[in-house]
Amino acid sequence: MSKSINITLDGPGGSGKTTIAKAIAKDLNYIYVDTGGMYRGVAWFIDSRDIDATDEQGVLGVLPELSLDIKVVDGEQHVFVNGQDVSGQIRTPKMSQCASIISTYKDVRLKLVSMQREIARSVNSVFDGRDMGSYVLPFAEYKFYLTADIDERAKRRYLELKDKGQDVSLGDVKQDMIERDERDSSRAFAPLVIPTGAFVIDTTNLTIEEVKNIILNKIGKLNKD
Ligand code: DC
């Protein structure tokens, strides 16, 4: 069996990595893996057990009772917690903060990292996350880091949440994002960084199509090398 090819897209929230990773995966007929969704699944589980995300020992204590699964349903990644599809409940500001907190715990990360590496080994995939190119798959064939201006990122996330009918304010979304950026970048284990060898794209003034083409071009170029 030939070795699978992996593409990683890392970056802060609202940088466009999810939208772009999905589009790239569709174009290349690769599997798309939203690793943030996995951390959100753990956050949902912790919340369902009434454990405060900041209580590290409490979180680690129930971790062995968590069975996390991701499956593609109608072309979209769905997250299952102990057999229950929680995909519709994990994209809220509360779950964002909770996921950011529990993702600072090394044992939580290691549980998900082994699942992610297993997928990477078995199929051609596009991963979006925070540490995919730096820690999980440092030898991935193609690594990208997406970023954008904080106001632009907050606006994108605000419109996305509004679109889902959530009652949020732009100011709160921006504040949440600043806190998450800080936590995700400063944690001790596998923080959000620009991975060595990653191609950096500032998406502030670019359309989805433009970013997608930059990445596909880059991959095409690298293929010819
Ligand atoms: O991409 P997202 O907003 O769905 O991610 C939610 C949180 O999960 C994010 O704030 C940090 C964490 N995360 C992580 O630590 N490592 C990843 N590879 C993906 C997400």
Coordinates of N, CA and C and ligand atoms in Angstrom, one line a residue:
M1 N 0.8 -1.2 0.0 CA 0.0 0.0 0.0 C 0.9 1.2 0.0
S2 N 0.6 2.2 -0.9 CA 1.4 3.4 -0.9 C 1.1 4.3 0.3
K3 N 2.1 5.1 0.7 CA 1.9 5.9 1.9 C 0.9 7.0 1.6
S4 N 0.1 7.3 2.7 CA -0.9 8.3 2.5 C -0.3 9.7 2.5
I5 N -1.0 10.7 1.9 CA -0.5 12.0 1.9 C -1.3 12.9 2.8
N6 N -0.6 13.7 3.6 CA -1.3 14.6 4.6 C -1.0 16.1 4.4
I7 N -2.1 16.8 4.5 CA -2.0 18.3 4.4 C -2.5 18.9 5.7
T8 N -1.7 19.8 6.3 CA -2.1 20.4 7.5 C -2.4 21.9 7.4
L9 N -3.5 22.4 7.9 CA -3.8 23.8 8.0 C -3.9 24.2 9.4
D10 N -3.0 25.0 9.9 CA -3.1 25.4 11.3 C -3.4 26.9 11.3
G11 N -3.9 27.4 12.5 CA -4.1 28.9 12.6 C -5.1 29.2 13.6
P12 N -5.3 30.4 14.0 CA -6.2 30.8 15.0 C -7.7 30.8 14.5
G13 N -8.7 30.9 15.4 CA -10.1 30.8 15.0 C -10.4 32.0 14.0
G14 N -11.2 31.7 13.0 CA -11.6 32.7 12.1 C -10.6 33.0 11.0
S15 N -9.5 32.2 10.9 CA -8.5 32.5 9.9 C -8.9 31.9 8.6
G16 N -10.0 31.1 8.6 CA -10.5 30.5 7.3 C -10.1 29.1 7.1
K17 N -9.4 28.5 8.1 CA -8.9 27.2 7.9 C -9.9 26.1 7.7
T18 N -11.0 26.2 8.4 CA -12.1 25.1 8.2 C -12.7 25.2 6.8
T19 N -13.1 26.3 6.4 CA -13.7 26.5 5.1 C -12.7 26.1 4.0
I20 N -11.5 26.5 4.1 CA -10.5 26.2 3.1 C -10.1 24.7 3.1
A21 N -10.0 24.1 4.3 CA -9.6 22.7 4.4 C -10.6 21.8 3.8
K22 N -11.9 22.2 4.0 CA -13.0 21.4 3.4 C -13.0 21.5 1.9
A23 N -12.7 22.7 1.4 CA -12.7 22.9 -0.1 C -11.6 22.2 -0.7
I24 N -10.4 22.2 -0.1 CA -9.2 21.5 -0.6 C -9.5 20.0 -0.6
A25 N -10.0 19.5 0.5 CA -10.3 18.1 0.6 C -11.2 17.6 -0.5
K26 N -12.2 18.4 -0.7 CA -13.2 18.1 -1.7 C -12.6 18.0 -3.1
D27 N -11.8 19.1 -3.4 CA -11.1 19.1 -4.7 C -10.1 17.9 -4.9
L28 N -9.4 17.6 -3.9 CA -8.4 16.5 -4.0 C -9.0 15.1 -3.8
N29 N -10.3 15.1 -3.3 CA -10.9 13.8 -2.9 C -10.1 13.2 -1.7
Y30 N -9.7 14.0 -0.8 CA -9.1 13.6 0.4 C -10.1 13.6 1.6
I31 N -9.8 13.0 2.7 CA -10.7 13.0 3.9 C -10.4 14.3 4.6
Y32 N -11.4 15.1 5.0 CA -11.2 16.3 5.8 C -11.4 16.0 7.3
V33 N -10.5 16.4 8.1 CA -10.6 16.1 9.5 C -10.5 17.5 10.3
D34 N -11.6 17.8 11.0 CA -11.7 19.0 11.8 C -11.3 18.6 13.2
T35 N -10.0 18.9 13.6 CA -9.5 18.4 14.9 C -10.1 19.3 16.0
G36 N -10.5 20.5 15.7 CA -11.1 21.4 16.7 C -12.5 20.7 17.1
G37 N -13.2 20.1 16.2 CA -14.4 19.4 16.5 C -14.2 18.3 17.5
M38 N -13.0 17.7 17.4 CA -12.7 16.6 18.4 C -12.5 17.2 19.8
Y39 N -11.8 18.3 19.9 CA -11.7 19.0 21.2 C -13.0 19.4 21.7
R40 N -13.9 19.9 20.8 CA -15.2 20.3 21.2 C -16.0 19.2 21.7
G41 N -15.8 18.0 21.1 CA -16.5 16.8 21.6 C -16.2 16.5 23.0
V42 N -14.9 16.6 23.3 CA -14.4 16.4 24.7 C -15.1 17.4 25.6
A43 N -15.1 18.7 25.2 CA -15.7 19.8 26.0 C -17.2 19.4 26.3
W44 N -17.9 19.0 25.2 CA -19.3 18.6 25.4 C -19.5 17.5 26.5
F45 N -18.6 16.5 26.4 CA -18.7 15.4 27.4 C -18.4 15.9 28.8
I46 N -17.4 16.8 29.0 CA -17.1 17.3 30.3 C -18.3 18.1 30.8
D47 N -18.9 18.9 30.0 CA -20.0 19.7 30.4 C -21.2 18.9 30.7
S48 N -21.4 17.8 30.0 CA -22.5 16.9 30.2 C -22.4 16.2 31.6
R49 N -21.1 16.1 32.1 CA -20.9 15.5 33.4 C -20.9 16.6 34.5
D50 N -21.2 17.8 34.1 CA -21.2 18.9 35.1 C -19.8 19.1 35.7
I51 N -18.8 18.9 35.0 CA -17.4 19.1 35.5 C -16.9 20.5 34.9
D52 N -16.4 21.3 35.8 CA -15.8 22.6 35.4 C -14.6 22.3 34.5
A53 N -14.5 23.0 33.4 CA -13.4 22.7 32.5 C -12.0 23.1 33.1
T54 N -12.1 24.0 34.1 CA -10.8 24.4 34.7 C -10.3 23.4 35.8
D55 N -11.2 22.4 36.1 CA -10.9 21.4 37.1 C -10.1 20.3 36.4
E56 N -8.8 20.4 36.3 CA -8.0 19.4 35.5 C -8.1 18.0 36.0
Q57 N -8.1 17.9 37.3 CA -8.1 16.5 37.9 C -9.5 15.9 37.6
G58 N -10.6 16.7 37.7 CA -11.9 16.3 37.4 C -12.0 15.8 36.0
V59 N -11.5 16.6 35.1 CA -11.5 16.3 33.6 C -10.8 15.0 33.4
L60 N -9.6 14.9 33.9 CA -8.8 13.7 33.6 C -9.4 12.4 34.3
G61 N -10.1 12.6 35.4 CA -10.7 11.5 36.1 C -11.8 10.8 35.2
V62 N -12.6 11.6 34.4 CA -13.6 11.0 33.6 C -13.2 10.6 32.2
L63 N -12.0 11.1 31.8 CA -11.6 10.8 30.5 C -11.6 9.4 30.0
P64 N -11.3 8.4 30.9 CA -11.4 7.0 30.5 C -12.8 6.6 30.1
E65 N -13.8 7.3 30.6 CA -15.2 7.0 30.3 C -15.7 7.6 29.0
L66 N -14.8 8.3 28.3 CA -15.2 8.9 27.0 C -14.7 8.1 25.8
S67 N -15.7 7.8 25.0 CA -15.4 7.2 23.7 C -15.8 8.2 22.6
L68 N -14.8 8.7 21.9 CA -15.0 9.7 20.9 C -14.8 9.1 19.5
D69 N -15.7 9.5 18.7 CA -15.7 9.0 17.3 C -15.9 10.1 16.3
I70 N -15.3 10.1 15.2 CA -15.7 11.0 14.1 C -16.1 10.2 12.9
K71 N -17.2 10.6 12.2 CA -17.7 9.9 11.1 C -18.2 10.9 10.0
V72 N -18.0 10.5 8.8 CA -18.6 11.4 7.7 C -20.0 11.0 7.5
V73 N -20.9 12.0 7.7 CA -22.3 11.8 7.4 C -22.8 12.8 6.4
D74 N -23.3 12.4 5.2 CA -23.7 13.3 4.1 C -22.6 14.3 3.8
G75 N -21.4 13.8 3.7 CA -20.2 14.6 3.3 C -19.7 15.5 4.4
E76 N -20.3 15.5 5.6 CA -19.8 16.4 6.7 C -19.2 15.6 7.8
Q77 N -18.2 16.1 8.6 CA -17.7 15.4 9.7 C -18.7 15.5 10.9
H78 N -19.1 14.4 11.5 CA -19.9 14.4 12.7 C -19.1 13.9 13.9
V79 N -19.4 14.5 15.0 CA -18.6 14.0 16.2 C -19.6 13.3 17.1
F80 N -19.2 12.1 17.6 CA -20.0 11.2 18.4 C -19.3 11.0 19.8
V81 N -20.1 11.3 20.8 CA -19.6 11.1 22.2 C -20.4 9.9 22.8
N82 N -19.6 8.9 23.1 CA -20.3 7.6 23.6 C -21.5 7.3 22.8
G83 N -21.3 7.3 21.5 CA -22.4 6.9 20.5 C -23.4 8.0 20.2
Q84 N -23.4 9.1 20.9 CA -24.4 10.2 20.6 C -23.8 11.2 19.7
D85 N -24.5 11.5 18.6 CA -24.1 12.6 17.7 C -24.3 13.9 18.3
V86 N -23.2 14.6 18.7 CA -23.3 15.9 19.4 C -22.9 17.1 18.4
S87 N -22.8 16.8 17.1 CA -22.3 17.8 16.2 C -23.0 19.1 16.2
G88 N -24.4 19.0 16.4 CA -25.2 20.2 16.4 C -25.0 21.1 17.7
Q89 N -24.4 20.5 18.7 CA -24.3 21.2 20.0 C -22.9 21.7 20.4
I90 N -21.9 21.6 19.5 CA -20.6 21.9 19.9 C -20.1 23.2 19.4
R91 N -20.9 23.9 18.5 CA -20.4 25.1 17.9 C -21.0 26.3 18.6
T92 N -20.8 26.4 19.9 CA -21.4 27.6 20.7 C -20.2 28.3 21.4
P93 N -20.4 29.6 21.7 CA -19.3 30.3 22.4 C -18.8 29.5 23.7
K94 N -19.8 28.9 24.4 CA -19.5 28.2 25.6 C -18.6 27.0 25.3
M95 N -18.9 26.2 24.3 CA -18.1 25.1 23.9 C -16.7 25.5 23.4
S96 N -16.7 26.7 22.7 CA -15.4 27.2 22.2 C -14.4 27.4 23.4
Q97 N -14.9 28.1 24.4 CA -14.1 28.4 25.6 C -13.7 27.1 26.3
C98 N -14.7 26.3 26.5 CA -14.4 25.0 27.2 C -13.4 24.1 26.5
A99 N -13.5 24.1 25.1 CA -12.6 23.3 24.3 C -11.2 23.9 24.4
S100 N -11.1 25.2 24.4 CA -9.8 25.9 24.5 C -9.1 25.6 25.9
I101 N -10.0 25.5 26.9 CA -9.4 25.2 28.3 C -9.0 23.7 28.4
I102 N -9.8 22.8 28.0 CA -9.5 21.4 28.2 C -8.3 21.0 27.2
S103 N -8.2 21.7 26.1 CA -7.1 21.4 25.2 C -5.7 21.8 25.7
T104 N -5.7 22.4 26.9 CA -4.4 22.7 27.5 C -3.8 21.5 28.3
Y105 N -4.7 20.5 28.5 CA -4.3 19.4 29.3 C -3.6 18.3 28.5
K106 N -2.4 18.0 28.8 CA -1.6 17.1 28.0 C -2.3 15.7 27.8
D107 N -2.9 15.2 28.8 CA -3.5 13.8 28.6 C -4.7 13.9 27.7
V108 N -5.4 15.0 27.7 CA -6.5 15.2 26.7 C -6.0 15.2 25.3
R109 N -4.9 16.0 25.1 CA -4.3 16.1 23.8 C -3.8 14.7 23.3
L110 N -3.1 14.0 24.2 CA -2.5 12.7 23.8 C -3.5 11.8 23.3
K111 N -4.7 11.8 23.9 CA -5.8 10.9 23.5 C -6.2 11.2 22.1
L112 N -6.4 12.5 21.8 CA -6.8 12.9 20.5 C -5.7 12.8 19.4
V113 N -4.5 13.1 19.8 CA -3.3 13.0 18.9 C -3.2 11.6 18.4
S114 N -3.4 10.6 19.2 CA -3.2 9.2 18.7 C -4.3 8.9 17.7
M115 N -5.5 9.4 17.9 CA -6.6 9.1 16.9 C -6.2 9.8 15.6
Q116 N -5.7 11.1 15.7 CA -5.4 11.9 14.5 C -4.2 11.2 13.7
R117 N -3.2 10.7 14.4 CA -2.1 10.1 13.7 C -2.5 8.8 13.0
E118 N -3.5 8.1 13.6 CA -4.0 6.8 13.0 C -4.7 7.2 11.7
I119 N -5.5 8.2 11.7 CA -6.2 8.6 10.5 C -5.2 9.0 9.4
A120 N -4.2 9.8 9.8 CA -3.2 10.3 8.9 C -2.4 9.1 8.2
R121 N -2.2 8.1 9.0 CA -1.5 6.9 8.5 C -2.3 6.1 7.5
S122 N -3.6 6.1 7.7 CA -4.4 5.2 6.8 C -5.0 5.9 5.6
V123 N -5.3 7.2 5.6 CA -5.9 7.8 4.4 C -5.3 9.1 4.0
N124 N -5.4 9.5 2.7 CA -5.0 10.9 2.3 C -5.9 11.9 3.0
S125 N -5.4 12.8 3.8 CA -6.2 13.7 4.5 C -5.8 15.1 4.6
V126 N -6.8 16.0 4.8 CA -6.5 17.4 5.1 C -7.0 17.7 6.5
F127 N -6.1 18.1 7.4 CA -6.4 18.4 8.8 C -6.4 19.8 9.1
D128 N -7.4 20.3 9.8 CA -7.3 21.7 10.3 C -7.2 21.7 11.8
G129 N -6.4 22.6 12.4 CA -6.2 22.5 13.8 C -5.3 23.6 14.3
R130 N -4.6 23.3 15.4 CA -3.7 24.3 16.0 C -2.3 23.8 16.0
D131 N -2.1 22.5 16.1 CA -0.8 21.9 16.3 C -0.5 20.8 15.3
M132 N -1.3 20.7 14.2 CA -1.2 19.6 13.3 C 0.2 19.5 12.6
G133 N 0.6 20.7 12.1 CA 1.9 20.7 11.4 C 3.1 20.8 12.3
S134 N 2.9 21.3 13.6 CA 4.0 21.5 14.5 C 4.2 20.3 15.4
Y135 N 3.1 19.6 15.8 CA 3.3 18.5 16.8 C 2.8 17.2 16.3
V136 N 1.5 17.2 15.8 CA 0.9 15.9 15.5 C 1.5 15.3 14.2
L137 N 1.7 16.1 13.2 CA 2.2 15.5 11.9 C 3.4 16.4 11.4
P138 N 4.5 16.5 12.1 CA 5.5 17.4 11.7 C 6.1 17.0 10.3
F139 N 5.9 15.8 9.9 CA 6.5 15.3 8.6 C 5.4 15.3 7.5
A140 N 4.3 16.0 7.7 CA 3.2 16.0 6.7 C 3.8 16.6 5.4
E141 N 3.3 16.1 4.3 CA 3.8 16.5 3.0 C 3.7 18.0 2.7
Y142 N 2.5 18.6 3.1 CA 2.3 20.0 2.9 C 1.7 20.6 4.2
K143 N 2.4 21.7 4.6 CA 1.9 22.4 5.8 C 1.6 23.9 5.5
F144 N 0.5 24.3 6.0 CA 0.1 25.7 5.8 C -0.3 26.3 7.2
Y145 N -0.1 27.6 7.3 CA -0.5 28.4 8.5 C -1.3 29.5 8.0
L146 N -2.6 29.6 8.4 CA -3.5 30.7 8.0 C -3.7 31.6 9.1
T147 N -3.7 32.9 8.8 CA -4.0 33.9 9.8 C -4.8 35.0 9.2
A148 N -5.2 36.0 10.0 CA -5.9 37.1 9.5 C -6.0 38.1 10.7
D149 N -6.3 39.4 10.3 CA -6.5 40.4 11.3 C -7.6 40.1 12.3
I150 N -7.4 40.4 13.5 CA -8.4 40.0 14.6 C -9.8 40.6 14.3
D151 N -9.9 41.8 13.8 CA -11.2 42.3 13.5 C -11.9 41.6 12.4
E152 N -11.2 41.2 11.4 CA -11.7 40.4 10.3 C -12.1 39.0 10.8
R153 N -11.3 38.4 11.7 CA -11.6 37.1 12.2 C -12.8 37.1 13.1
A154 N -12.9 38.1 13.9 CA -14.1 38.3 14.8 C -15.4 38.5 14.0
K155 N -15.3 39.3 12.9 CA -16.4 39.5 12.1 C -16.9 38.2 11.4
R156 N -16.0 37.4 10.9 CA -16.3 36.2 10.3 C -17.0 35.3 11.2
R157 N -16.5 35.1 12.5 CA -17.1 34.2 13.5 C -18.4 34.7 13.9
Y158 N -18.6 36.1 14.1 CA -19.8 36.7 14.5 C -20.9 36.3 13.4
L159 N -20.6 36.5 12.1 CA -21.6 36.3 11.1 C -22.0 34.8 11.0
E160 N -21.0 33.9 11.3 CA -21.2 32.5 11.3 C -22.2 32.1 12.4
L161 N -22.0 32.7 13.6 CA -22.8 32.4 14.7 C -24.2 32.9 14.5
K162 N -24.3 34.2 14.0 CA -25.6 34.8 13.7 C -26.4 34.0 12.7
D163 N -25.7 33.5 11.7 CA -26.3 32.7 10.7 C -26.9 31.4 11.3
K164 N -26.3 30.9 12.4 CA -26.9 29.7 13.0 C -27.9 30.1 14.1
G165 N -28.3 31.4 14.1 CA -29.4 31.9 14.9 C -29.0 32.1 16.4
Q166 N -27.6 32.2 16.6 CA -27.2 32.5 18.0 C -27.2 33.9 18.4
D167 N -27.6 34.2 19.6 CA -27.7 35.6 20.0 C -26.3 36.1 20.6
V168 N -25.5 36.7 19.8 CA -24.2 37.1 20.2 C -23.9 38.5 19.8
S169 N -22.9 39.2 20.4 CA -22.5 40.5 20.0 C -21.1 40.5 19.4
L170 N -20.8 41.3 18.5 CA -19.5 41.3 17.8 C -18.4 41.6 18.9
G171 N -18.7 42.5 19.8 CA -17.7 42.8 20.9 C -17.4 41.5 21.7
D172 N -18.4 40.8 22.1 CA -18.2 39.6 22.9 C -17.4 38.5 22.1
V173 N -17.8 38.4 20.8 CA -17.1 37.4 20.0 C -15.6 37.7 19.9
K174 N -15.3 39.0 19.7 CA -13.9 39.5 19.6 C -13.2 39.2 20.9
Q175 N -13.8 39.5 22.0 CA -13.2 39.3 23.3 C -12.9 37.8 23.6
D176 N -13.9 37.0 23.2 CA -13.7 35.5 23.4 C -12.5 35.0 22.5
M177 N -12.4 35.6 21.3 CA -11.4 35.2 20.4 C -10.0 35.6 20.9
I178 N -9.9 36.8 21.5 CA -8.6 37.3 22.0 C -8.2 36.3 23.1
E179 N -9.1 36.0 24.0 CA -8.8 35.1 25.1 C -8.3 33.7 24.7
R180 N -9.1 33.2 23.6 CA -8.7 31.9 23.1 C -7.4 31.9 22.4
D181 N -7.1 33.0 21.6 CA -5.8 33.1 21.0 C -4.7 33.0 22.0
E182 N -4.9 33.8 23.1 CA -3.9 33.9 24.1 C -3.6 32.5 24.7
R183 N -4.7 31.8 25.1 CA -4.6 30.5 25.8 C -4.0 29.5 24.8
D184 N -4.5 29.4 23.6 CA -4.1 28.4 22.6 C -2.6 28.6 22.3
S185 N -2.1 29.9 22.3 CA -0.7 30.1 21.9 C 0.2 30.0 23.1
S186 N -0.3 30.1 24.3 CA 0.7 30.1 25.4 C 0.7 28.9 26.2
R187 N -0.2 27.9 25.9 CA -0.2 26.6 26.7 C 1.2 26.0 26.6
A188 N 1.5 25.2 27.6 CA 2.9 24.6 27.6 C 3.1 23.5 26.6
F189 N 2.0 22.7 26.4 CA 2.2 21.5 25.5 C 1.5 21.7 24.2
A190 N 2.3 21.6 23.1 CA 1.8 21.7 21.7 C 1.0 23.0 21.5
P191 N 1.5 24.2 21.8 CA 0.8 25.4 21.6 C 0.6 25.7 20.1
L192 N -0.3 26.7 19.8 CA -0.5 27.2 18.4 C 0.8 28.0 18.1
V193 N 1.5 27.5 17.1 CA 2.7 28.2 16.6 C 2.7 28.1 15.0
I194 N 3.5 28.8 14.4 CA 3.7 28.6 12.9 C 4.6 27.4 12.8
P195 N 4.1 26.3 12.2 CA 5.0 25.1 12.2 C 6.2 25.3 11.3
T196 N 7.3 24.7 11.7 CA 8.6 24.8 10.9 C 8.2 24.3 9.5
G197 N 8.6 25.1 8.5 CA 8.4 24.7 7.1 C 7.0 25.0 6.5
A198 N 6.1 25.6 7.4 CA 4.8 25.9 6.9 C 4.7 27.1 6.0
F199 N 3.9 27.1 5.0 CA 3.7 28.3 4.2 C 2.6 29.1 4.8
V200 N 2.9 30.4 5.1 CA 2.0 31.3 5.8 C 1.1 32.1 4.8
I201 N -0.2 32.1 5.1 CA -1.1 32.9 4.2 C -1.9 33.8 5.1
D202 N -1.9 35.1 4.9 CA -2.7 36.1 5.6 C -4.0 36.2 4.7
T203 N -5.1 35.8 5.3 CA -6.3 35.7 4.5 C -7.2 36.9 4.6
T204 N -6.7 38.0 5.4 CA -7.6 39.1 5.7 C -8.3 39.7 4.4
N205 N -7.5 39.9 3.4 CA -8.1 40.5 2.2 C -8.2 39.6 1.0
L206 N -8.3 38.3 1.3 CA -8.4 37.3 0.2 C -9.8 36.6 0.3
T207 N -10.3 36.2 -0.9 CA -11.5 35.4 -0.9 C -11.2 34.0 -0.7
I208 N -12.2 33.2 -0.4 CA -12.0 31.8 -0.2 C -11.3 31.1 -1.4
E209 N -11.9 31.5 -2.5 CA -11.3 31.0 -3.8 C -9.8 31.3 -4.0
E210 N -9.5 32.5 -3.6 CA -8.1 33.0 -3.8 C -7.2 32.1 -2.8
V211 N -7.6 31.9 -1.6 CA -6.8 31.2 -0.7 C -6.6 29.7 -1.2
K212 N -7.8 29.2 -1.6 CA -7.8 27.8 -2.1 C -6.8 27.6 -3.2
N213 N -6.8 28.6 -4.2 CA -5.9 28.5 -5.3 C -4.5 28.6 -4.9
I214 N -4.2 29.5 -3.9 CA -2.8 29.6 -3.5 C -2.3 28.3 -3.0
I215 N -3.1 27.6 -2.2 CA -2.8 26.3 -1.6 C -2.6 25.2 -2.7
L216 N -3.6 25.2 -3.6 CA -3.5 24.2 -4.7 C -2.3 24.4 -5.6
N217 N -2.0 25.7 -5.9 CA -0.8 26.0 -6.7 C 0.4 25.5 -6.0
K218 N 0.5 25.8 -4.7 CA 1.7 25.5 -3.9 C 1.9 23.9 -3.9
I219 N 0.8 23.2 -3.8 CA 0.8 21.8 -3.8 C 1.3 21.3 -5.2
G220 N 0.7 21.9 -6.2 CA 1.1 21.5 -7.6 C 2.5 21.8 -7.8
K221 N 3.0 22.9 -7.4 CA 4.5 23.2 -7.5 C 5.3 22.2 -6.8
L222 N 4.9 21.9 -5.6 CA 5.8 21.0 -4.8 C 5.7 19.6 -5.4
N223 N 4.6 19.3 -6.0 CA 4.5 18.0 -6.7 C 5.5 17.8 -7.8
K224 N 5.8 18.9 -8.5 CA 6.7 18.9 -9.7 C 8.1 18.8 -9.2
D225 N 8.4 19.3 -8.0 CA 9.8 19.4 -7.6 C 10.4 18.0 -7.5
Ligands
DC1 O1 -10.8 25.1 15.6 P1 -11.8 25.2 16.8 O2 -12.3 26.6 17.1 O3 -13.0 24.3 16.5 O4 -11.0 24.7 18.0 C1 -11.6 24.7 19.3 C2 -10.5 24.7 20.4 O5 -9.8 23.4 20.3 C3 -9.3 25.7 20.2 O6 -9.6 26.9 20.9 C4 -8.1 25.0 20.7 C5 -8.4 23.5 20.6 N1 -7.7 22.8 19.5 C6 -6.4 22.4 19.8 O7 -5.9 22.7 20.8 N2 -5.7 21.7 18.8 C7 -6.2 21.4 17.6 N3 -5.5 20.7 16.8 C8 -7.5 21.9 17.3 C9 -8.2 22.6 18.3

